[in-house]
Amino acid sequence: MEDINNIDYTIDSMFNSDGTIKKRTDTKVIPNENNRVNKVIDKSTKCRPVKNTKKSRQKPRGTSDLAKKAIIFIALGAGLTIGAHEFKTQTDIYKGTLDVKGDIGTSVTSNTEYYGYNQNEEKPYWDYDTENIAKDILNENKEYDIDTRIYGCYTHLNEYQKEEFMDGIFKKMSKLISEAPENYNEDEIKSCLHSSFSEYLDSKGVTLEDYSKIMEKVIRAYAKEEINEEEISNLLGELNGGSR
């Protein structure tokens, strides 16, 4: 049996031998769903989130070679003096956060269109299919809560007109929900039925800075091999005003 306290084992477990390694909008709601949606909207957004039922983190889709190497370089550069076992645990969580961010970022990465080439900036021109981004946030990666899926979109958007794109995405999510509210749960309706990103943050009573800090903790919690549902629920409760 391998000794996980052996630093060589820790490094070997990280690298191959060759070193590779979202207030209600004025869109209309279908009549038969009007009461349900109104009840959801009228409720305070500061409510207890639904616990995620996921027990163990799904098998990672893969961490980039550069990111894997960065794990050990960052640790060494910081002069960490933790033991090999703790080092391995923390590096596993770090790799896990990269995998989670990759998952929740696919709403953007899968719907970014590239065309032509900008000689001045030495990179291709790009644009977003915001309709499909909105659909993916609502319908894909449902092993993660809706706020985490929204955050994944936010973090993967280019800094150029980032909030403007988020506003457009929220408008499209709101339209999708208004057209078929029966397809979405209460958390999705409360989080996505907004006309802008700033309205979404206001509904939760948090600043962008605090929102980002909380969501990074949520991602770290999801990154653990054995996911602690209570930890995630408490963090999401903090995002929603600290209610339990």
Coordinates of C-alpha atoms in Angstrom, one line a residue:
M1 CA 0.0 0.0 0.0
E2 CA 1.3 3.4 -1.0
D3 CA 2.2 5.8 1.9
I4 CA 0.3 9.1 1.2
N5 CA 2.5 10.9 3.7
N6 CA 5.4 10.3 1.3
I7 CA 5.9 13.5 -0.7
D8 CA 7.0 11.5 -3.7
Y9 CA 3.7 9.6 -3.7
T10 CA 1.9 13.0 -3.4
I11 CA 3.7 14.3 -6.4
D12 CA 3.4 11.1 -8.4
S13 CA -0.4 11.2 -7.7
M14 CA -0.5 14.7 -9.3
F15 CA 1.6 14.3 -12.4
N16 CA 2.3 11.8 -15.1
S17 CA 5.9 10.7 -15.7
D18 CA 6.3 13.1 -18.5
G19 CA 5.1 16.1 -16.4
T20 CA 1.7 16.4 -18.2
I21 CA -0.8 16.3 -16.6
K22 CA -28.7 35.6 -12.1
K23 CA -37.8 42.4 -9.7
R24 CA -39.9 40.6 -11.8
T25 CA -40.1 41.8 -15.4
D26 CA -43.2 42.8 -17.2
T27 CA -43.2 39.7 -19.4
K28 CA -46.4 37.8 -19.4
V29 CA -46.9 34.5 -17.5
I30 CA -49.1 31.7 -18.7
P31 CA -52.5 32.0 -16.9
N32 CA -52.5 28.5 -15.4
E33 CA -49.1 29.2 -13.8
N34 CA -49.8 32.8 -12.7
N35 CA -50.6 32.1 -9.1
R36 CA -47.7 29.8 -8.6
V37 CA -45.2 32.2 -10.0
N38 CA -46.7 35.2 -8.2
K39 CA -46.4 33.3 -4.9
V40 CA -42.8 32.6 -5.6
I41 CA -42.0 36.2 -6.5
D42 CA -43.9 37.7 -3.6
K43 CA -41.9 35.6 -1.1
S44 CA -38.8 37.1 0.3
T45 CA -35.8 36.0 -1.6
K46 CA -34.1 35.5 1.7
C47 CA -35.3 32.0 2.2
R48 CA -33.6 28.7 3.0
P49 CA -32.2 27.2 -0.2
V50 CA -33.0 23.7 -1.2
K51 CA -30.3 21.3 -0.2
N52 CA -28.4 19.7 -3.0
T53 CA -28.9 16.0 -2.9
K54 CA -25.6 15.1 -4.4
K55 CA -23.4 13.0 -2.1
S56 CA -20.1 12.5 -3.9
R57 CA -18.5 14.8 -6.4
Q58 CA -18.8 13.4 -10.0
K59 CA -15.6 12.2 -11.6
P60 CA -13.7 15.3 -12.9
R61 CA -13.7 16.0 -16.6
G62 CA -10.0 16.7 -16.4
T63 CA -7.7 19.4 -15.2
S64 CA -5.4 21.2 -17.6
D65 CA -1.7 20.3 -17.5
L66 CA -0.7 23.9 -16.7
A67 CA -3.3 24.1 -13.8
K68 CA -2.0 20.8 -12.3
K69 CA 1.5 22.1 -12.3
A70 CA 0.4 25.4 -10.9
I71 CA -0.9 23.6 -7.8
I72 CA 2.5 22.5 -6.6
F73 CA 4.3 25.7 -7.7
I74 CA 1.9 27.9 -5.8
A75 CA 2.3 25.7 -2.7
L76 CA 6.1 25.7 -2.9
G77 CA 6.2 29.5 -3.7
A78 CA 4.1 30.2 -0.6
G79 CA 6.5 28.2 1.5
L80 CA 3.9 26.0 2.9
T81 CA 5.0 23.8 5.8
I82 CA 1.9 21.5 6.0
G83 CA 2.3 17.8 6.0
A84 CA 2.1 15.7 2.8
H85 CA -1.3 14.3 3.7
E86 CA -2.8 17.8 4.2
F87 CA -1.0 19.0 1.1
K88 CA -2.5 16.2 -0.9
T89 CA -6.0 17.0 0.5
Q90 CA -5.7 20.7 -0.4
T91 CA -4.3 20.0 -3.8
D92 CA -7.2 17.6 -4.5
I93 CA -9.7 20.3 -3.5
Y94 CA -7.9 22.8 -5.7
K95 CA -8.1 20.5 -8.6
G96 CA -11.7 19.9 -7.7
T97 CA -12.5 23.6 -7.8
L98 CA -11.0 23.8 -11.3
D99 CA -13.2 20.9 -12.4
V100 CA -16.4 22.5 -10.9
K101 CA -15.6 25.9 -12.5
G102 CA -15.1 24.1 -15.8
D103 CA -18.5 22.4 -15.4
I104 CA -20.5 25.6 -14.5
G105 CA -18.7 27.6 -17.1
T106 CA -19.8 25.5 -20.1
S107 CA -22.9 27.7 -20.4
V108 CA -20.4 30.3 -21.7
T109 CA -17.6 28.3 -23.2
S110 CA -20.0 26.2 -25.3
N111 CA -21.8 29.3 -26.6
T112 CA -19.0 31.6 -27.5
E113 CA -18.6 32.2 -31.2
Y114 CA -15.3 33.1 -32.8
Y115 CA -14.8 34.7 -36.2
G116 CA -12.1 36.7 -38.0
Y117 CA -9.0 38.0 -36.3
N118 CA -8.2 41.2 -34.5
Q119 CA -4.7 42.1 -35.5
N120 CA -4.4 44.9 -33.0
E121 CA -5.2 42.7 -30.0
E122 CA -3.8 39.6 -31.6
K123 CA -6.8 37.5 -30.9
P124 CA -10.0 36.4 -32.7
Y125 CA -13.2 38.4 -32.7
W126 CA -15.9 36.8 -30.5
D127 CA -19.5 37.0 -29.6
Y128 CA -21.9 35.2 -27.3
D129 CA -25.1 33.3 -28.1
T130 CA -26.9 34.7 -25.1
E131 CA -30.1 32.8 -25.9
N132 CA -28.3 29.5 -25.5
I133 CA -26.3 30.7 -22.5
A134 CA -29.6 31.5 -20.7
K135 CA -31.0 28.1 -21.7
D136 CA -28.0 26.2 -20.5
I137 CA -27.9 28.0 -17.1
L138 CA -31.5 27.0 -16.5
N139 CA -31.4 23.5 -17.9
E140 CA -27.9 22.1 -17.7
N141 CA -25.5 21.1 -14.9
K142 CA -28.5 20.7 -12.5
E143 CA -26.3 18.8 -10.0
Y144 CA -25.3 22.4 -9.0
D145 CA -27.7 24.9 -7.5
I146 CA -29.0 27.7 -9.7
D147 CA -26.9 30.4 -8.0
T148 CA -23.7 28.4 -8.7
R149 CA -24.7 28.0 -12.3
I150 CA -25.3 31.8 -12.6
Y151 CA -21.9 32.4 -11.0
G152 CA -20.3 30.0 -13.4
C153 CA -21.6 32.1 -16.3
Y154 CA -20.5 35.4 -14.7
T155 CA -16.9 34.2 -14.1
H156 CA -16.5 32.9 -17.6
L157 CA -17.7 36.0 -19.5
N158 CA -15.0 38.3 -21.0
E159 CA -14.4 41.5 -18.9
Y160 CA -15.5 43.6 -21.9
Q161 CA -19.1 44.7 -21.3
K162 CA -19.4 41.8 -18.8
E163 CA -22.4 43.2 -16.8
E164 CA -24.2 44.3 -20.0
F165 CA -24.0 40.7 -21.3
M166 CA -25.2 39.4 -17.9
D167 CA -28.2 41.9 -18.1
G168 CA -29.1 40.5 -21.5
I169 CA -28.8 36.9 -20.2
F170 CA -31.0 37.6 -17.3
K171 CA -33.7 39.1 -19.6
K172 CA -33.6 36.0 -21.7
M173 CA -33.8 33.7 -18.6
S174 CA -36.8 35.7 -17.3
K175 CA -38.5 35.4 -20.7
L176 CA -37.9 31.6 -20.8
I177 CA -39.3 31.2 -17.3
S178 CA -42.3 33.4 -18.1
E179 CA -43.1 31.4 -21.1
A180 CA -43.0 28.0 -19.3
P181 CA -42.8 28.4 -15.5
E182 CA -43.9 24.8 -15.0
N183 CA -40.4 23.8 -16.2
Y184 CA -38.6 25.4 -13.3
N185 CA -38.5 25.1 -9.6
E186 CA -39.0 27.9 -7.1
D187 CA -35.3 28.6 -6.6
E188 CA -34.8 28.9 -10.3
I189 CA -37.7 31.3 -10.6
K190 CA -36.6 33.5 -7.7
S191 CA -33.0 33.7 -8.9
C192 CA -33.6 34.1 -12.6
L193 CA -36.8 36.1 -13.0
H194 CA -34.9 39.5 -13.0
S195 CA -34.3 42.1 -15.6
S196 CA -30.7 42.6 -14.8
F197 CA -27.7 41.2 -12.9
S198 CA -27.7 44.1 -10.5
E199 CA -31.4 43.4 -9.8
Y200 CA -30.4 39.8 -9.0
L201 CA -27.8 41.0 -6.5
D202 CA -30.2 43.5 -5.0
S203 CA -32.8 40.8 -4.5
K204 CA -30.2 39.0 -2.3
G205 CA -29.0 42.1 -0.5
V206 CA -25.4 41.5 -1.3
T207 CA -22.7 43.5 -3.1
L208 CA -20.8 42.0 -6.1
E209 CA -17.7 41.6 -3.9
D210 CA -19.6 39.7 -1.2
Y211 CA -21.4 37.6 -3.8
S212 CA -18.1 36.6 -5.3
K213 CA -16.6 35.7 -1.9
I214 CA -19.6 33.5 -0.9
M215 CA -19.8 31.8 -4.3
E216 CA -16.1 30.9 -4.2
K217 CA -16.7 29.2 -0.9
V218 CA -19.6 27.3 -2.4
I219 CA -17.5 26.1 -5.3
R220 CA -14.8 24.9 -2.8
A221 CA -17.5 23.0 -0.9
Y222 CA -18.7 21.4 -4.2
A223 CA -15.1 20.5 -5.0
K224 CA -14.7 18.1 -2.0
E225 CA -14.8 14.5 -2.9
E226 CA -17.5 14.0 -0.2
I227 CA -19.8 16.9 -0.5
N228 CA -21.2 18.3 2.8
E229 CA -24.8 19.3 1.9
E230 CA -25.2 21.2 5.2
E231 CA -22.1 23.3 4.4
I232 CA -23.5 24.3 0.9
S233 CA -26.9 24.9 2.3
N234 CA -25.5 27.3 5.0
L235 CA -23.4 29.2 2.4
L236 CA -26.4 29.6 0.1
G237 CA -28.4 30.7 3.2
E238 CA -25.7 33.4 3.7
L239 CA -26.1 34.5 0.1
N240 CA -29.8 34.8 0.7
G241 CA -29.6 37.0 3.7
G242 CA -28.4 34.5 6.3
S243 CA -31.8 32.9 6.8
R244 CA -31.9 29.3 7.8

